[in-house]
Backbone as a ProteinNet text record, in pm:
[ID]
protein_1_A
[PRIMARY]
XXXXXXXXXXXXXXXXXXXXXXXXXXXXXXXXXXXXXXXXXXXXXXXXXXXXXXXXXXXXXXXXXXXXXXXXXXXXXXXXXXXXXXXXXXXXXXXXXXXXXXXXXXXXXXXXXXXXXXXXXXXXXXXXXXXXXXXXXXXXXXXXXXXXXXXXXXXXXXXXXXXXXXXXXXXXXXXXXXXX
[TERTIARY]
257.8	332.8	339.6	233.3	228.7	307	317.6	388.3	538.4	610.3	755.7	800.4	923.5	976	980.2	1005.3	1006.1	868.2	763.4	626.7	590.4	633.8	605.6	674.9	798.6	871.6	807.5	755.6	681.4	561.8	491.9	374	411.3	519.5	559.1	637.4	682.8	769.7	705.6	582.4	514.8	508.1	475.5	468.4	605.7	710	844.8	893.5	861	903.7	834.4	713	635.9	658.4	715.4	729.1	836.3	796.4	887.8	986.9	961.2	1051	1182.7	1184.2	1307.8	1387	1462.7	1542.3	1677.9	1762.8	1893.2	1976.4	1979	2060.1	2013.6	1883	1831.2	1851.5	1833.6	1857	2004.6	2093.7	2237.1	2266.8	2202.3	2222.1	2179.7	2066	2018.5	2117.4	2166.7	2262.3	2390.6	2441.7	2564.2	2545.9	2430.5	2401.7	2406.6	2338.5	2336.3	2475.4	2551.2	2683.6	2784.4	2783.6	2883	2853.9	2727.9	2693.5	2676	2621.1	2592.8	2649.3	2780.9	2838.6	2795.1	2747.1	2696.8	2562.7	2492.7	2365.5	2390.5	2481.7	2510.3	2661.9	2723.6	2869.7	2908.8	3038.5	3088.5	3051.7	3064.2	3033.8	2885.4	2798.4	2653.5	2617.2	2679.1	2652	2691	2805.7	2850	2749.4	2699.2	2599.3	2472.6	2425.7	2301	2318.6	2445.3	2471.2	2507.7	2496.5	2529	2432.5	2485	2400.6	2350.9	2406.1	2355.8	2219.8	2187.5	2057.9	1960.9	1838.8	1742.3	1720	1694.4	1679.8	1568.6	1455.3	1344.1	1380.9	1462.1	1506.8	1604.9	1699	1796.6	1726.6	1627.2	1553.3	1477.9	1415.4	1343.4	1435.3	1552.7	1650	1700.8	1722.6	1767.4	1662.4	1537.2	1430.5	1420.1	1430.3	1426.4	1545	1662.6	1783.7	1768	1716	1699.1	1598.1	1492.9	1394	1456.6	1546	1614.6	1712.3	1770.6	1865.7	1797.4	1669.1	1597.7	1549.7	1501.1	1434.4	1525.1	1647.2	1737.8	1769.4	1787.5	1815.5	1697	1577.5	1456.5	1442.9	1471.3	1462.9	1561.7	1682.5	1783.6	1750.8	1685	1639.1	1538.7	1444.8	1346.3	1415.6	1516.1	1589.3	1659.6	1723.5	1791.2	1690.1	1577.4	1472.3	1421.2	1401.2	1355.1	1458.4	1584.9	1692.5	1708.4	1701	1731.6	1609.7	1497.7	1379.5	1257.1	1250	1145.5	1004.2	984.9	850	801.7	892.8	854.4	826.1	910.9	894.1	755.3	715.2	586.3	466.2	490.5	378.7	366.4	451.1	441.6	308.1	248.6	120.7	125.1	234	240.1	257.4	329.5	345.2	210.8	137.9	7	-88	-85.7	-172.3	-132.8	-2.7	44.3	14.7	29.6	1.5	-145.9	-232.9	-377	-418.1	-356.3	-400.1	-336	-220	-151.6	-144.2	-210.8	-206.2	-301.7	-249.6	-338.8	-410.6	-357.6	-421	-536.9	-537.8	-645.7	-767.4	-877.2	-998	-1071.6	-1120.4	-1199.1	-1343.8	-1403.9	-1544.2	-1631.7	-1708.7	-1801.4	-1939.2	-2011.7	-2141.9	-2231.1	-2292.1	-2381.9	-2310.3	-2176.6	-2102.6	-2119.7	-2141.1	-2163.4	-2035.3	-1992.7	-1872.5	-1914	-1897	-1930.4	-1803.2	-1802.7	-1689.6	-1697.5	-1819.4	-1841.2	-1979.4	-2021.9	-2147.7	-2270.9	-2253.3	-2368.4	-2438.5	-2568.1	-2646.3	-2641.6	-2682.7	-2687.6	-2783	-2885.7	-2979.5	-2910.4	-2811.3	-2736.8	-2666.5	-2598.6	-2527	-2623.6	-2734.9	-2835.9	-2891.2	-2916.2	-2968.8	-2864.2	-2737.2	-2631.7	-2620.3	-2625.9	-2618.7	-2739.7	-2857.4	-2979.2	-2971.4	-2921.5	-2906.7	-2811	-2697.4	-2600.3	-2660.2	-2732.2	-2794.8	-2901.4	-2978	-3080.8	-3021.5	-2915.1	-2849	-2793.3	-2735.3	-2680.1	-2790.3	-2903.2	-3015.5	-3071.9	-3085.5	-3134.8	-3044.1	-2915.3	-2819.1	-2829.9	-2836.4	-2841	-2966.1	-3082.2	-3206.9	-3227.9	-3184.8	-3205.3	-3116.1	-3000.6	-2909.5	-2963.9	-3028.4	-3076.5	-3205.9	-3288.9	-3419.1	-3417.8	-3338.6	-3338.6	-3207.4	-3216	-3091.6	-3022.3	-2893	-2818.8	-2841	-2883.5	-2907.4	-2781.2	-2669.3	-2544.2	-2506.4	-2598.3	-2571.8	-2562.2	-2621.2	-2609	-2462.2	-2383.4	-2239.7	-2177.8	-2221.9	-2172.9	-2202.9	-2323	-2357.8	-2275.1	-2243.1	-2162.9	-2022.7	-1979	-1843.9	-1825.8	-1933.1	-1922.1	-1836.9	-1846.2	-1774.1	-1637.7	-1588.7	-1462.3	-1346.6	-1227.1	-1108	-1111.1	-1024.7	-1025.7	-1001.9	-905	-875.2	-990.2	-1047.8	-1161	-1280.2	-1301.4	-1412.6	-1398.3	-1276.1	-1251.9	-1279.8	-1240.8	-1265.9	-1415.5	-1488.4	-1632.7	-1706.1	-1665.9	-1730.1	-1699.6	-1576.4	-1542.6	-1628.5	-1646.6	-1729.5	-1873.2	-1929.5	-2068.9	-2080	-1984.1	-1989.8	-1975.8	-1890.3	-1867.8	-1997.7	-2065.4	-2190.2	-2301.9	-2300	-2406.3	-2392.6	-2273.3	-2252.7	-2289.1	-2297	-2329.9	-2474.2
-1028.7	-917.6	-930.2	-902.6	-913.6	-802.3	-684	-571.5	-591.6	-554.7	-557.6	-429.5	-428	-307.9	-191.4	-222.3	-118.6	-53.5	-135.4	-81.8	-3.8	-54.7	14.7	150.7	155.5	282.5	382.5	332.5	421.4	483.8	402.5	450.1	541.9	511.3	588.5	715.2	729.6	842.6	977.8	995	1123.4	1154	1053.8	1071.2	1109	1037.4	1063.1	1203.2	1247.8	1381.5	1490.5	1464.2	1565.1	1558.5	1449.1	1430.8	1524.1	1610.8	1708.3	1645.1	1521.6	1455.8	1414.7	1404.6	1368.7	1495.8	1540.2	1660.8	1625.9	1725	1707.2	1599.4	1601.4	1505.1	1361.4	1339.8	1203.8	1155	1244.2	1205.3	1168.9	1245.9	1213.2	1077.8	1048	917.3	804	822	719.5	700.9	812.5	806.6	736.7	774.3	711.7	562.9	527.2	384.9	306.5	356.9	287.4	284.7	393.2	401.5	310.1	308.5	231.2	81.5	47.3	-94.2	-156.4	-79.8	-131.7	-37.5	-35.9	54.9	21.4	-101.1	-135.4	-66.3	-26.7	44.9	194.1	245.6	388.3	407.2	440.7	457.4	585.9	603.1	723.6	849.3	842.2	957.8	993.6	890.9	914.8	967.8	912.3	957.5	1103.7	1142.3	1282	1373.1	1328.4	1407.1	1426.7	1319.5	1327.5	1398.2	1417.7	1486.6	1633.5	1684.3	1823.7	1916.7	1992.8	2078.6	2203.1	2230	2343.5	2312.7	2184.4	2140.7	2120.4	2171.2	2152.4	2003.3	1975.1	1836.5	1763.3	1829.1	1760.3	1721.8	1805.1	1773.8	1656.8	1662.3	1552.1	1420.5	1425.5	1303.5	1250.5	1339.8	1297.8	1232.7	1292	1234.8	1099	1088.6	961.3	852.5	884	784.8	741.7	836.2	802.8	714.7	750.1	671.4	527.5	512.5	378.8	296.8	360.7	289.1	241.9	322.3	282.9	168	163.3	57.1	-78.6	-79	-205.4	-244.3	-366.6	-421.3	-422.6	-468.9	-479.9	-342.5	-242.8	-106.9	-51.8	-76.9	-30.8	-100.5	-228.6	-305.3	-251.2	-221.4	-170.2	-29.8	49.3	181.1	166.2	73.6	50.8	2.2	-81.2	-130	-14.2	74.6	191.1	285.7	305.5	392.2	335.6	205.9	140	154.2	144.5	153.1	293.6	395.2	532.4	616.2	593.3	678	587.4	515.6	414.6	473.4	592.6	649.7	685.4	726.8	753.5	621.1	523.5	392.5	334.7	339.3	280.1	365.8	489.5	572.5	577.7	503.9	498.6	436.9	487.8	432	281	232.6	87.9	7.6	61.4	-9.1	-16.6	92.8	93.3	-5.8	-9.2	-102.2	-246.9	-275.5	-412	-453	-359.7	-389.5	-424.9	-347.4	-373.1	-504.2	-536.7	-656	-784.7	-774.4	-897.8	-919.3	-837.3	-853.3	-964.1	-1082.6	-1193.5	-1174.8	-1088.3	-1068.7	-969.9	-890.8	-792.7	-862.5	-856.2	-923.3	-833.3	-892.2	-819.1	-813.2	-699.5	-684.5	-746.3	-842.8	-906.8	-848.5	-802.5	-744.3	-842.1	-793.2	-876.8	-961	-950.8	-1031.3	-970.9	-1058.2	-1014.9	-1036.3	-933.7	-943.5	-968.9	-1091.1	-1128	-1152.6	-1108.2	-1139.2	-1283.9	-1332.1	-1472.9	-1511	-1631	-1680.3	-1634.8	-1562.2	-1520.8	-1401.1	-1396.5	-1287.1	-1164.2	-1049.3	-928.4	-942.5	-1025.4	-1045.4	-1108.8	-1194.6	-1255.4	-1147.4	-1055.9	-950.5	-854.9	-827	-740.7	-804.9	-934	-1001.7	-1007.3	-1027.8	-1026.8	-889.6	-785.3	-650.2	-620.8	-663.2	-640.7	-712.2	-833.8	-909.4	-835.8	-790	-718.9	-588.5	-516.6	-391.6	-419.8	-526	-562.5	-597.2	-674	-709.9	-584.9	-494.2	-371.1	-285.3	-275	-196	-261.2	-392.5	-463.8	-438.8	-447.6	-425.2	-281.5	-185.8	-44.8	-11.9	-53.1	-19.1	-101.1	-225.7	-307.3	-259.4	-206.5	-159.8	-34.8	51.5	175.4	157.3	58	41.6	-62.1	-163.2	-272.3	-268.4	-274.4	-275.8	-409.9	-405.6	-528.8	-579	-490.7	-531.7	-571.6	-536.5	-572.5	-716.6	-791.4	-934.3	-1009.7	-951	-1011.2	-1023.8	-923	-928	-1041.6	-1060.8	-1170.5	-1304.8	-1320.3	-1445.4	-1464.4	-1354.4	-1363.3	-1412	-1391.6	-1430.1	-1580.5	-1656.5	-1801.3	-1866.9	-1816.5	-1881.3	-1821.3	-1732.6	-1664.5	-1725.4	-1679.9	-1727.5	-1677.2	-1730.6	-1699.2	-1550.4	-1490.4	-1348.6	-1260.6	-1287.5	-1208.5	-1226.9	-1347.6	-1375.9	-1295	-1289.4	-1214.4	-1065.5	-1011.1	-869.1	-843.3	-926.8	-905.8	-925.5	-1022.5	-1044.4	-927.1	-877.7	-760.6	-642.5	-623.9	-514.1	-527.5	-648.8	-669.3	-644.2	-690.3	-668.3	-520.8	-451.7	-308.5	-231.9	-268.9	-201.5	-234.7	-352.8	-393.1	-317.6	-284.5	-213.6	-65.6	-12.2	130.5	158.8
-1860	-1914.2	-2065	-2130	-2274	-2342	-2276.5	-2335.8	-2321.4	-2427.1	-2417.7	-2347.3	-2301.4	-2235.5	-2333	-2459.4	-2562.6	-2573.3	-2577.7	-2585.6	-2460	-2346.4	-2220.5	-2216.3	-2264.3	-2264.3	-2360.8	-2471.5	-2561.7	-2489.7	-2415	-2343	-2226.5	-2157.4	-2039.4	-2072.6	-2195.4	-2231.1	-2201.4	-2238.1	-2214.6	-2064.9	-1985.7	-1840.2	-1784.2	-1829.9	-1779	-1815.5	-1935.4	-1977.5	-1896.1	-1853.5	-1779.3	-1628.8	-1579	-1434	-1378.2	-1285.8	-1226.9	-1129.2	-1086.9	-992.3	-1057.2	-1190.5	-1260.3	-1288.7	-1189.8	-1205.5	-1268.3	-1281.6	-1346.6	-1278.7	-1146	-1071.9	-1095.2	-1093.6	-1112.7	-1256.2	-1353.3	-1492.5	-1510.7	-1447.9	-1455.9	-1392	-1280.1	-1215.6	-1309	-1377	-1470.3	-1584.9	-1637.9	-1749.8	-1705.1	-1587.7	-1538.4	-1511.3	-1458	-1432.7	-1563.8	-1663.9	-1793.5	-1857.1	-1842.2	-1902.9	-1831.9	-1700.7	-1626.5	-1627.5	-1608.6	-1599.4	-1737.8	-1830.6	-1965.3	-2071.6	-2088.7	-2189.5	-2332.5	-2354.3	-2487.1	-2514.7	-2409.2	-2425.1	-2438.1	-2356.6	-2356.9	-2346.9	-2458.9	-2462.5	-2389	-2366.6	-2299.5	-2377.7	-2507.8	-2593.8	-2584	-2587.6	-2577.1	-2438.6	-2334.9	-2198.8	-2182.3	-2238.9	-2231.1	-2301	-2413.7	-2488.1	-2404.6	-2340.1	-2262.6	-2127.9	-2087.5	-1960.5	-1981	-2101.2	-2130.9	-2057.9	-1962	-1879.2	-1951.7	-2071.5	-2149.3	-2210.5	-2219.6	-2274.8	-2157	-2166.7	-2057	-2027	-1899.3	-1854	-1928.3	-1950.8	-2018.3	-2161.2	-2227.7	-2364.1	-2360.7	-2266.9	-2254.1	-2224.9	-2136.1	-2101.5	-2222.8	-2297.3	-2417.9	-2519.3	-2539	-2632.7	-2583	-2451.6	-2394.3	-2417	-2392.1	-2410	-2555.8	-2646.5	-2790.2	-2827.8	-2776.4	-2803.7	-2752.4	-2631.3	-2573.7	-2653.7	-2701.3	-2782.5	-2912.6	-2967.7	-3091.2	-3065.4	-2945.6	-2910.8	-2895.1	-2858.2	-2851	-2712.7	-2705.9	-2587.2	-2463.6	-2479.2	-2364.1	-2304.8	-2389.2	-2341.6	-2262.9	-2311.6	-2242	-2106.5	-2105.1	-1980.4	-1876.7	-1918.9	-1826.4	-1779.3	-1864.1	-1819.2	-1706	-1720.8	-1613.9	-1486	-1501.9	-1384.8	-1313.5	-1390	-1331.3	-1266.6	-1331.8	-1276.5	-1145	-1140.8	-1018.4	-906.5	-941.3	-843.5	-785.8	-871.8	-828.3	-792.5	-856.8	-834.5	-822.4	-713.6	-695.3	-700.7	-642.6	-641.1	-781.6	-868	-1007.5	-1078.2	-1055.2	-1118.9	-1089.6	-962.8	-925.3	-965.8	-1007.3	-1051	-1203.5	-1274.5	-1421.1	-1463.1	-1570.9	-1616	-1642	-1700.7	-1728.2	-1599.6	-1502.8	-1374.3	-1302.7	-1302.8	-1236.1	-1302.1	-1434.6	-1506.7	-1480	-1482.8	-1457.1	-1313.3	-1221.5	-1080.9	-1062.4	-1126	-1113.5	-1178.6	-1292.6	-1364.8	-1313.9	-1247.5	-1208.5	-1058.5	-981	-835.9	-794.5	-760.3	-727.9	-593.9	-508.7	-378.6	-385.4	-491.6	-505.3	-565.2	-494.1	-541.6	-639.2	-741	-839.6	-792.7	-810.8	-772	-880.3	-842.3	-933.8	-902.8	-1004.4	-977.3	-900.9	-794.5	-715.4	-611.7	-606.1	-509.7	-370.7	-273.9	-137	-57.5	14.5	96.1	239.9	284.3	420.9	498.1	622.5	708.1	754.5	765.6	797.1	746.2	779.2	722.5	800.5	908.2	988.8	926.7	948.4	890	980.3	929.5	1010.9	1130.1	1116.2	1227.3	1347.4	1321.8	1431.3	1514.1	1445.2	1515.2	1584.4	1522.2	1582.9	1709.5	1704.7	1823.8	1935.4	1903	2005.2	2069.8	1987.8	2040.5	2129.1	2085.7	2164.1	2298.1	2298.3	2423.3	2517.8	2465.2	2548.7	2601.5	2516.9	2561	2666.7	2649.1	2746.7	2881.4	2882.5	3007.8	3075.2	2997.5	3053.4	3114.6	3045.3	3098.6	3224.3	3224.4	3341.3	3460.7	3439.6	3546.7	3598.7	3506.1	3544.7	3626.7	3576.2	3644.4	3770.9	3770.5	3891.2	4004.5	3974.6	4077.1	4145.2	4071.3	4130.4	4209.6	4177.2	4242.2	4352.5	4337.2	4434.8	4509.9	4642.4	4719.5	4695.3	4679.8	4653	4511.3	4422.8	4284	4213.7	4268.7	4204.4	4234	4294	4317.3	4185.2	4081.1	3947.3	3912.2	3950.6	3923.6	4002.9	4124.5	4205.9	4144.1	4086.7	4019.7	3892.7	3827.2	3704.8	3735.7	3859.5	3897.2	3906.7	3906.6	3922.7	3814	3691.7	3581.6	3553.4	3638.5	3610.9	3689.4	3657.7	3729.6	3873.5	3955	4096.9	4123.9	4054.4	4076.8	4032.1	3917.1	3867.8	3959.3	4006.9	4097.1	4226.3	4279.7	4402	4383.4	4267.6	4241	4232.4	4159.4	4145.4	4277.8	4356.6	4487.2	4579.7	4576.1	4656.6	4615.7	4483.4	4433.2	4483.2	4478.8	4523.8	4673.9	4748.6	4892.5	4924.5	4853.4	4874.3	4845	4734.3	4696.7	4797	4850	4943.1	5076.1	5118.1	5244.3	5234.6	5114.8	5096.8	5114.5
[MASK]
++++++++++++++++++++++++++++++++++++++++++++++++++++++++++++++++++++++++++++++++++++++++++++++++++++++++++++++++++++++++++++++++++++++++++++++++++++++++++++++++++++++++++++++++++++

């Protein structure tokens, strides 16, 4: 976090002034939060000035942001804290938040040119051969069952390595098919 909160607020000010999600009610919540919790940042007189409903919300917000920047680093930091508390979706969509999230997210992997993303160390030929084997067995089973009577005995042989309940189901299936 090389940027100070003051620098971040300078950068985010244009976005905040244009954001339609910051309506009169939310701006008032931010002003009250700063006034009640940090009266040294926003006195009662200043809060009353910034809450004047005769002044459009975007103008009041712009004046508030300018005032906080003049107050210094701590005031800017507390504004971000209040914004995070009351309007989380706006807070996380701020240009500086998005930039900080992208640059400091240790779980997000950076794409390195030429880097290969493997799920494991096996090559695509391994998966192709496994799929081909499964398809071959399925085709063998399908065609052998239709041409040879009792062709479903392959299923009976497959039951040898299964649990007792699964074996019973497969043997029942083979016997049922053989009687038809």
